[in-house]
PDB file of C-alpha atoms in Angstrom:
ATOM      1  CA  MET A  14      -6.622  17.482 -49.044  1.00  0.00           C
ATOM      2  CA  PHE A  15     -10.089  16.097 -48.091  1.00  0.00           C
ATOM      3  CA  CYS A  16     -11.810  17.696 -45.583  1.00  0.00           C
ATOM      4  CA  SER A  17     -15.395  16.020 -44.424  1.00  0.00           C
ATOM      5  CA  SER A  18     -18.111  17.427 -43.141  1.00  0.00           C
ATOM      6  CA  VAL A  19     -18.710  18.424 -38.992  1.00  0.00           C
ATOM      7  CA  THR A  20     -22.675  16.999 -39.934  1.00  0.00           C
ATOM      8  CA  VAL A  21     -22.918  13.313 -39.857  1.00  0.00           C
ATOM      9  CA  THR A  22     -26.165  11.491 -41.197  1.00  0.00           C
ATOM     10  CA  LYS A  23     -26.543   7.590 -40.776  1.00  0.00           C
ATOM     11  CA  PRO A  24     -29.724   4.860 -41.939  1.00  0.00           C
ATOM     12  CA  ILE A  25     -29.813   4.034 -38.040  1.00  0.00           C
ATOM     13  CA  PRO A  26     -29.814   7.095 -35.366  1.00  0.00           C
ATOM     14  CA  TYR A  27     -26.346   6.336 -33.324  1.00  0.00           C
ATOM     15  CA  THR A  28     -27.641   6.473 -29.602  1.00  0.00           C
ATOM     16  CA  PHE A  29     -25.978   7.827 -27.168  1.00  0.00           C
ATOM     17  CA  ASP A  30     -24.490   7.766 -22.995  1.00  0.00           C
ATOM     18  CA  LEU A  31     -22.215  11.004 -22.837  1.00  0.00           C
ATOM     19  CA  GLY A  32     -21.932   9.679 -18.966  1.00  0.00           C
ATOM     20  CA  ASN A  33     -19.684   7.288 -20.069  1.00  0.00           C
ATOM     21  CA  LEU A  34     -18.331   8.802 -23.591  1.00  0.00           C
ATOM     22  CA  LEU A  35     -19.932   6.545 -24.912  1.00  0.00           C
ATOM     23  CA  ILE A  36     -21.582   6.073 -28.647  1.00  0.00           C
ATOM     24  CA  THR A  37     -23.113   3.173 -30.372  1.00  0.00           C
ATOM     25  CA  ASP A  38     -23.696   2.281 -34.047  1.00  0.00           C
ATOM     26  CA  SER A  39     -26.423  -0.128 -34.669  1.00  0.00           C
ATOM     27  CA  ASN A  40     -24.925   0.786 -38.972  1.00  0.00           C
ATOM     28  CA  PRO A  41     -24.650  -2.935 -40.480  1.00  0.00           C
ATOM     29  CA  LEU A  42     -20.411  -2.632 -42.095  1.00  0.00           C
ATOM     30  CA  PRO A  43     -19.955  -4.694 -45.400  1.00  0.00           C
ATOM     31  CA  PRO A  44     -18.443  -7.853 -45.516  1.00  0.00           C
ATOM     32  CA  ASN A  45     -14.913  -7.840 -46.214  1.00  0.00           C
ATOM     33  CA  PRO A  46     -14.480  -3.637 -44.808  1.00  0.00           C
ATOM     34  CA  SER A  47     -11.806  -2.357 -45.863  1.00  0.00           C
ATOM     35  CA  GLN A  48      -9.485   0.016 -43.525  1.00  0.00           C
ATOM     36  CA  ALA A  49      -9.954   2.779 -45.459  1.00  0.00           C
ATOM     37  CA  HIS A  50     -14.544   2.656 -45.065  1.00  0.00           C
ATOM     38  CA  LEU A  51     -13.117   1.486 -41.014  1.00  0.00           C
ATOM     39  CA  SER A  52     -11.753   4.819 -40.642  1.00  0.00           C
ATOM     40  CA  SER A  53     -14.573   6.412 -42.118  1.00  0.00           C
ATOM     41  CA  VAL A  54     -16.754   5.074 -40.003  1.00  0.00           C
ATOM     42  CA  ALA A  55     -14.554   5.449 -36.414  1.00  0.00           C
ATOM     43  CA  ARG A  56     -14.465   9.948 -37.780  1.00  0.00           C
ATOM     44  CA  ASP A  57     -17.492   9.619 -38.438  1.00  0.00           C
ATOM     45  CA  CYS A  58     -18.326   8.131 -34.728  1.00  0.00           C
ATOM     46  CA  ALA A  59     -16.050  10.532 -32.646  1.00  0.00           C
ATOM     47  CA  GLN A  60     -17.622  13.431 -34.647  1.00  0.00           C
ATOM     48  CA  ALA A  61     -21.207  12.310 -33.787  1.00  0.00           C
ATOM     49  CA  LEU A  62     -20.012  12.641 -30.310  1.00  0.00           C
ATOM     50  CA  ILE A  63     -18.720  15.658 -30.447  1.00  0.00           C
ATOM     51  CA  ASN A  64     -21.195  17.109 -32.112  1.00  0.00           C
ATOM     52  CA  GLN A  65     -23.941  15.754 -29.600  1.00  0.00           C
ATOM     53  CA  LEU A  66     -21.458  16.483 -26.788  1.00  0.00           C
ATOM     54  CA  LEU A  67     -21.246  20.457 -27.926  1.00  0.00           C
ATOM     55  CA  THR A  68     -24.962  20.761 -27.832  1.00  0.00           C
ATOM     56  CA  THR A  69     -26.364  19.003 -25.289  1.00  0.00           C
ATOM     57  CA  CYS A  70     -23.848  19.339 -22.291  1.00  0.00           C
ATOM     58  CA  PRO A  71     -23.243  22.854 -20.625  1.00  0.00           C
ATOM     59  CA  ILE A  72     -19.646  24.770 -20.898  1.00  0.00           C
ATOM     60  CA  THR A  73     -18.508  26.220 -18.257  1.00  0.00           C
ATOM     61  CA  SER A  74     -16.095  28.890 -18.375  1.00  0.00           C
ATOM     62  CA  SER A  75     -13.739  29.467 -14.638  1.00  0.00           C
ATOM     63  CA  SER A  76     -10.064  30.548 -13.953  1.00  0.00           C
ATOM     64  CA  GLU A  77      -9.518  26.457 -14.212  1.00  0.00           C
ATOM     65  CA  GLY A  78     -10.323  26.568 -18.652  1.00  0.00           C
ATOM     66  CA  VAL A  79     -13.251  25.741 -20.238  1.00  0.00           C
ATOM     67  CA  LEU A  80     -14.917  23.414 -18.636  1.00  0.00           C
ATOM     68  CA  MET A  81     -18.354  21.056 -20.199  1.00  0.00           C
ATOM     69  CA  THR A  82     -20.151  18.840 -17.460  1.00  0.00           C
ATOM     70  CA  LEU A  83     -21.717  16.126 -18.710  1.00  0.00           C
ATOM     71  CA  PRO A  84     -24.427  14.039 -17.126  1.00  0.00           C
ATOM     72  CA  PRO A  85     -24.907  10.831 -15.470  1.00  0.00           C
ATOM     73  CA  PRO A  86     -23.999   7.344 -16.839  1.00  0.00           C
ATOM     74  CA  THR A  87     -27.056   5.437 -18.493  1.00  0.00           C
ATOM     75  CA  THR A  88     -25.747   2.383 -19.231  1.00  0.00           C
ATOM     76  CA  PRO A  89     -24.081   0.356 -16.236  1.00  0.00           C
ATOM     77  CA  LEU A  90     -20.502  -1.132 -17.184  1.00  0.00           C
ATOM     78  CA  PRO A  91     -19.672  -4.423 -15.180  1.00  0.00           C
ATOM     79  CA  ARG A  92     -17.496  -5.610 -12.617  1.00  0.00           C
ATOM     80  CA  GLU A  93     -13.782  -6.470 -13.191  1.00  0.00           C
ATOM     81  CA  LYS A  94     -14.547  -8.440  -9.856  1.00  0.00           C
ATOM     82  CA  PRO A  95     -17.122 -10.620  -8.701  1.00  0.00           C
ATOM     83  CA  VAL A  96     -18.970  -8.436  -6.061  1.00  0.00           C
ATOM     84  CA  PRO A  97     -16.883 -10.288  -2.296  1.00  0.00           C
ATOM     85  CA  ALA A  98     -17.902 -12.061   0.158  1.00  0.00           C
ATOM     86  CA  GLU A  99     -19.295 -10.982   3.015  1.00  0.00           C
ATOM     87  CA  LYS A 100     -16.639 -11.692   6.585  1.00  0.00           C
ATOM     88  CA  GLU A 101     -17.777 -13.375   8.630  1.00  0.00           C
ATOM     89  CA  LYS A 102     -17.150 -11.902  12.329  1.00  0.00           C
ATOM     90  CA  THR A 103     -13.813 -13.073  14.152  1.00  0.00           C
ATOM     91  CA  LYS A 104     -15.444 -13.769  18.710  1.00  0.00           C
ATOM     92  CA  TRP A 105     -14.123 -10.702  19.531  1.00  0.00           C
ATOM     93  CA  GLU A 106     -16.289  -8.292  16.952  1.00  0.00           C
ATOM     94  CA  LYS A 107     -19.553 -10.825  18.071  1.00  0.00           C
ATOM     95  CA  PHE A 108     -18.744 -10.099  21.785  1.00  0.00           C
ATOM     96  CA  ALA A 109     -18.725  -6.562  21.226  1.00  0.00           C
ATOM     97  CA  GLU A 110     -21.256  -5.622  19.299  1.00  0.00           C
ATOM     98  CA  LYS A 111     -23.172  -7.690  22.332  1.00  0.00           C
ATOM     99  CA  LYS A 112     -22.076  -5.543  24.993  1.00  0.00           C
ATOM    100  CA  GLY A 113     -22.257  -2.276  23.161  1.00  0.00           C
ATOM    101  CA  ILE A 114     -17.823  -2.071  22.744  1.00  0.00           C
ATOM    102  CA  LYS A 115     -17.316   0.018  20.737  1.00  0.00           C
ATOM    103  CA  ASP A 116     -13.959   0.729  19.103  1.00  0.00           C
ATOM    104  CA  LYS A 117     -11.607   3.399  20.394  1.00  0.00           C
ATOM    105  CA  LYS A 118     -10.767   6.964  17.929  1.00  0.00           C
ATOM    106  CA  LYS A 119      -7.235   6.617  16.978  1.00  0.00           C
ATOM    107  CA  GLU A 120      -4.879   9.624  19.640  1.00  0.00           C
ATOM    108  CA  GLY A 121      -1.912   8.710  17.567  1.00  0.00           C
ATOM    109  CA  LYS A 122       1.293   8.241  18.444  1.00  0.00           C
ATOM    110  CA  LEU A 123       2.783  11.556  20.044  1.00  0.00           C
ATOM    111  CA  VAL A 124       1.196  13.854  23.229  1.00  0.00           C
ATOM    112  CA  PHE A 125       2.180  16.972  23.690  1.00  0.00           C
ATOM    113  CA  ASP A 126       4.696  17.375  26.497  1.00  0.00           C
ATOM    114  CA  GLU A 127       3.612  20.875  28.405  1.00  0.00           C
ATOM    115  CA  GLU A 128       6.955  21.398  30.116  1.00  0.00           C
ATOM    116  CA  THR A 129       9.209  20.848  26.645  1.00  0.00           C
ATOM    117  CA  GLY A 130       6.501  22.673  24.248  1.00  0.00           C
ATOM    118  CA  GLU A 131       7.399  19.746  21.643  1.00  0.00           C
ATOM    119  CA  TRP A 132       5.459  16.813  20.459  1.00  0.00           C
ATOM    120  CA  VAL A 133       7.036  13.423  22.133  1.00  0.00           C
ATOM    121  CA  PRO A 134       5.985  10.274  21.877  1.00  0.00           C
ATOM    122  CA  LYS A 135       3.891   7.939  24.402  1.00  0.00           C
ATOM    123  CA  TRP A 136       5.801   5.471  24.629  1.00  0.00           C
ATOM    124  CA  GLY A 137       8.678   3.711  23.436  1.00  0.00           C
ATOM    125  CA  TYR A 138      12.066   5.558  23.471  1.00  0.00           C
ATOM    126  CA  LYS A 139      11.712   9.238  24.983  1.00  0.00           C
ATOM    127  CA  GLY A 140       8.643   8.336  25.612  1.00  0.00           C
ATOM    128  CA  LYS A 141       5.764  10.650  28.237  1.00  0.00           C
ATOM    129  CA  ASN A 142       5.553   7.102  29.300  1.00  0.00           C
ATOM    130  CA  LYS A 143       8.916   6.877  30.940  1.00  0.00           C
ATOM    131  CA  GLU A 144       8.480  10.587  32.237  1.00  0.00           C
ATOM    132  CA  GLY A 145      10.191  11.160  35.834  1.00  0.00           C
ATOM    133  CA  GLU A 146      13.165   7.993  35.464  1.00  0.00           C
ATOM    134  CA  GLY A 147      16.025  10.490  33.993  1.00  0.00           C
ATOM    135  CA  ASP A 148      15.626  13.893  36.968  1.00  0.00           C
ATOM    136  CA  TRP A 149      18.491  13.997  38.809  1.00  0.00           C
ATOM    137  CA  ILE A 150      16.650  14.046  41.912  1.00  0.00           C
ATOM    138  CA  VAL A 151      14.264  12.298  43.231  1.00  0.00           C
ATOM    139  CA  GLU A 152      11.842  12.345  45.938  1.00  0.00           C
ATOM    140  CA  VAL A 153      12.198   9.402  48.692  1.00  0.00           C
ATOM    141  CA  ASP A 154       9.200   8.345  50.008  1.00  0.00           C
ATOM    142  CA  GLU A 155      10.647   7.511  54.163  1.00  0.00           C
ATOM    143  CA  GLU A 156       7.925   4.189  54.193  1.00  0.00           C
ATOM    144  CA  LYS A 157       8.242   2.425  50.945  1.00  0.00           C
ATOM    145  CA  GLU A 158      12.390   3.046  51.502  1.00  0.00           C
ATOM    146  CA  LYS A 159      12.072   1.114  54.996  1.00  0.00           C
ATOM    147  CA  GLN A 160      10.140  -1.924  52.955  1.00  0.00           C
ATOM    148  CA  GLY A 161      11.943  -1.826  50.554  1.00  0.00           C
ATOM    149  CA  LYS A 162      15.810  -2.602  51.191  1.00  0.00           C
ATOM    150  CA  GLY A 163      18.362  -4.212  50.082  1.00  0.00           C
ATOM    151  CA  GLU A 164      16.533  -3.748  46.459  1.00  0.00           C
ATOM    152  CA  ASP A 165      18.855  -3.277  43.154  1.00  0.00           C
ATOM    153  CA  GLY A 166      17.515   0.741  41.827  1.00  0.00           C
ATOM    154  CA  GLY A 167      15.877   1.657  45.057  1.00  0.00           C
ATOM    155  CA  VAL A 168      13.668   4.591  43.993  1.00  0.00           C
ATOM    156  CA  ARG A 169      15.516   5.241  40.842  1.00  0.00           C
ATOM    157  CA  SER A 170      14.153   2.327  39.098  1.00  0.00           C
ATOM    158  CA  GLU A 171      10.999   2.011  40.286  1.00  0.00           C
ATOM    159  CA  GLY A 172       8.505   3.217  37.040  1.00  0.00           C
ATOM    160  CA  ARG A 173      10.546   1.305  35.307  1.00  0.00           C
ATOM    161  CA  ARG A 174       9.840  -1.980  37.681  1.00  0.00           C
ATOM    162  CA  GLU A 175       6.176  -1.157  38.153  1.00  0.00           C
ATOM    163  CA  ARG A 176       6.391  -0.799  33.306  1.00  0.00           C
ATOM    164  CA  LYS A 177       8.195  -4.378  33.039  1.00  0.00           C
ATOM    165  CA  GLU A 178       5.584  -6.380  35.332  1.00  0.00           C
ATOM    166  CA  LYS A 179       2.683  -4.258  33.518  1.00  0.00           C
ATOM    167  CA  VAL A 180       3.645  -5.783  30.841  1.00  0.00           C
ATOM    168  CA  ARG A 181       4.676  -9.510  32.770  1.00  0.00           C
ATOM    169  CA  ARG A 182       1.213  -9.621  33.823  1.00  0.00           C
ATOM    170  CA  ASN A 183      -0.186  -8.774  30.137  1.00  0.00           C
ATOM    171  CA  GLU A 184       1.414 -11.222  29.160  1.00  0.00           C
ATOM    172  CA  ARG A 185      -0.110 -13.813  31.758  1.00  0.00           C
ATOM    173  CA  ARG A 186      -3.200 -13.063  30.446  1.00  0.00           C
ATOM    174  CA  GLN A 187      -2.618 -13.070  27.146  1.00  0.00           C
ATOM    175  CA  ARG A 188      -1.378 -16.872  27.141  1.00  0.00           C
ATOM    176  CA  ALA A 189      -4.686 -17.375  30.158  1.00  0.00           C
ATOM    177  CA  ASN A 190      -6.552 -16.220  27.148  1.00  0.00           C
ATOM    178  CA  GLU A 191      -4.566 -17.909  23.967  1.00  0.00           C
ATOM    179  CA  ARG A 192      -5.466 -21.884  26.664  1.00  0.00           C
ATOM    180  CA  LYS A 193      -8.918 -21.564  26.984  1.00  0.00           C
ATOM    181  CA  GLU A 194      -9.363 -20.970  22.955  1.00  0.00           C
ATOM    182  CA  ARG A 195      -7.481 -24.060  22.039  1.00  0.00           C
ATOM    183  CA  PRO A 196      -9.158 -26.932  21.482  1.00  0.00           C
ATOM    184  CA  LYS A 197     -10.309 -28.999  24.622  1.00  0.00           C
ATOM    185  CA  GLY A 198      -7.835 -32.432  23.642  1.00  0.00           C
ATOM    186  CA  GLY A 199      -6.068 -31.638  21.073  1.00  0.00           C
TER     187      GLY A 199
END
């Protein structure tokens, strides 16, 4: 079996970009090169790249194995796609910027319930916003009781009724905002 040399010499020296693991060979190829010649040139380039890496890059040993630190790349690589265009700000974003309104930090959907010692949803099924609706005993305010005679459900459904009213009020405001936003005369 033929064993090639580890040292590679060429008339025109190679240029290296070790950060991208790139070697550029400027030596011309003969017209119509054979497969064996192309394999030999490829082997020489790979050997030269390995030699350059082992002689110039710092090598460290750790519990994870032997590590080689590469230098930063010098050859700029092109993007696959063009740089995206800057998005136009929405009406709300312009308004918020003008008034100095900042986004709320996302606090998550769960809150800690001190009574049960568990994390429960803020709203929705078994949510913290429905606290007190399932109580088996309810304190009655006599003034409200006198005013609300004939109401369905009485005191027990008061929290639910208030929540539903908030939702309706919010929907009315939302429809009003949509009407304002629509172009006139269209």
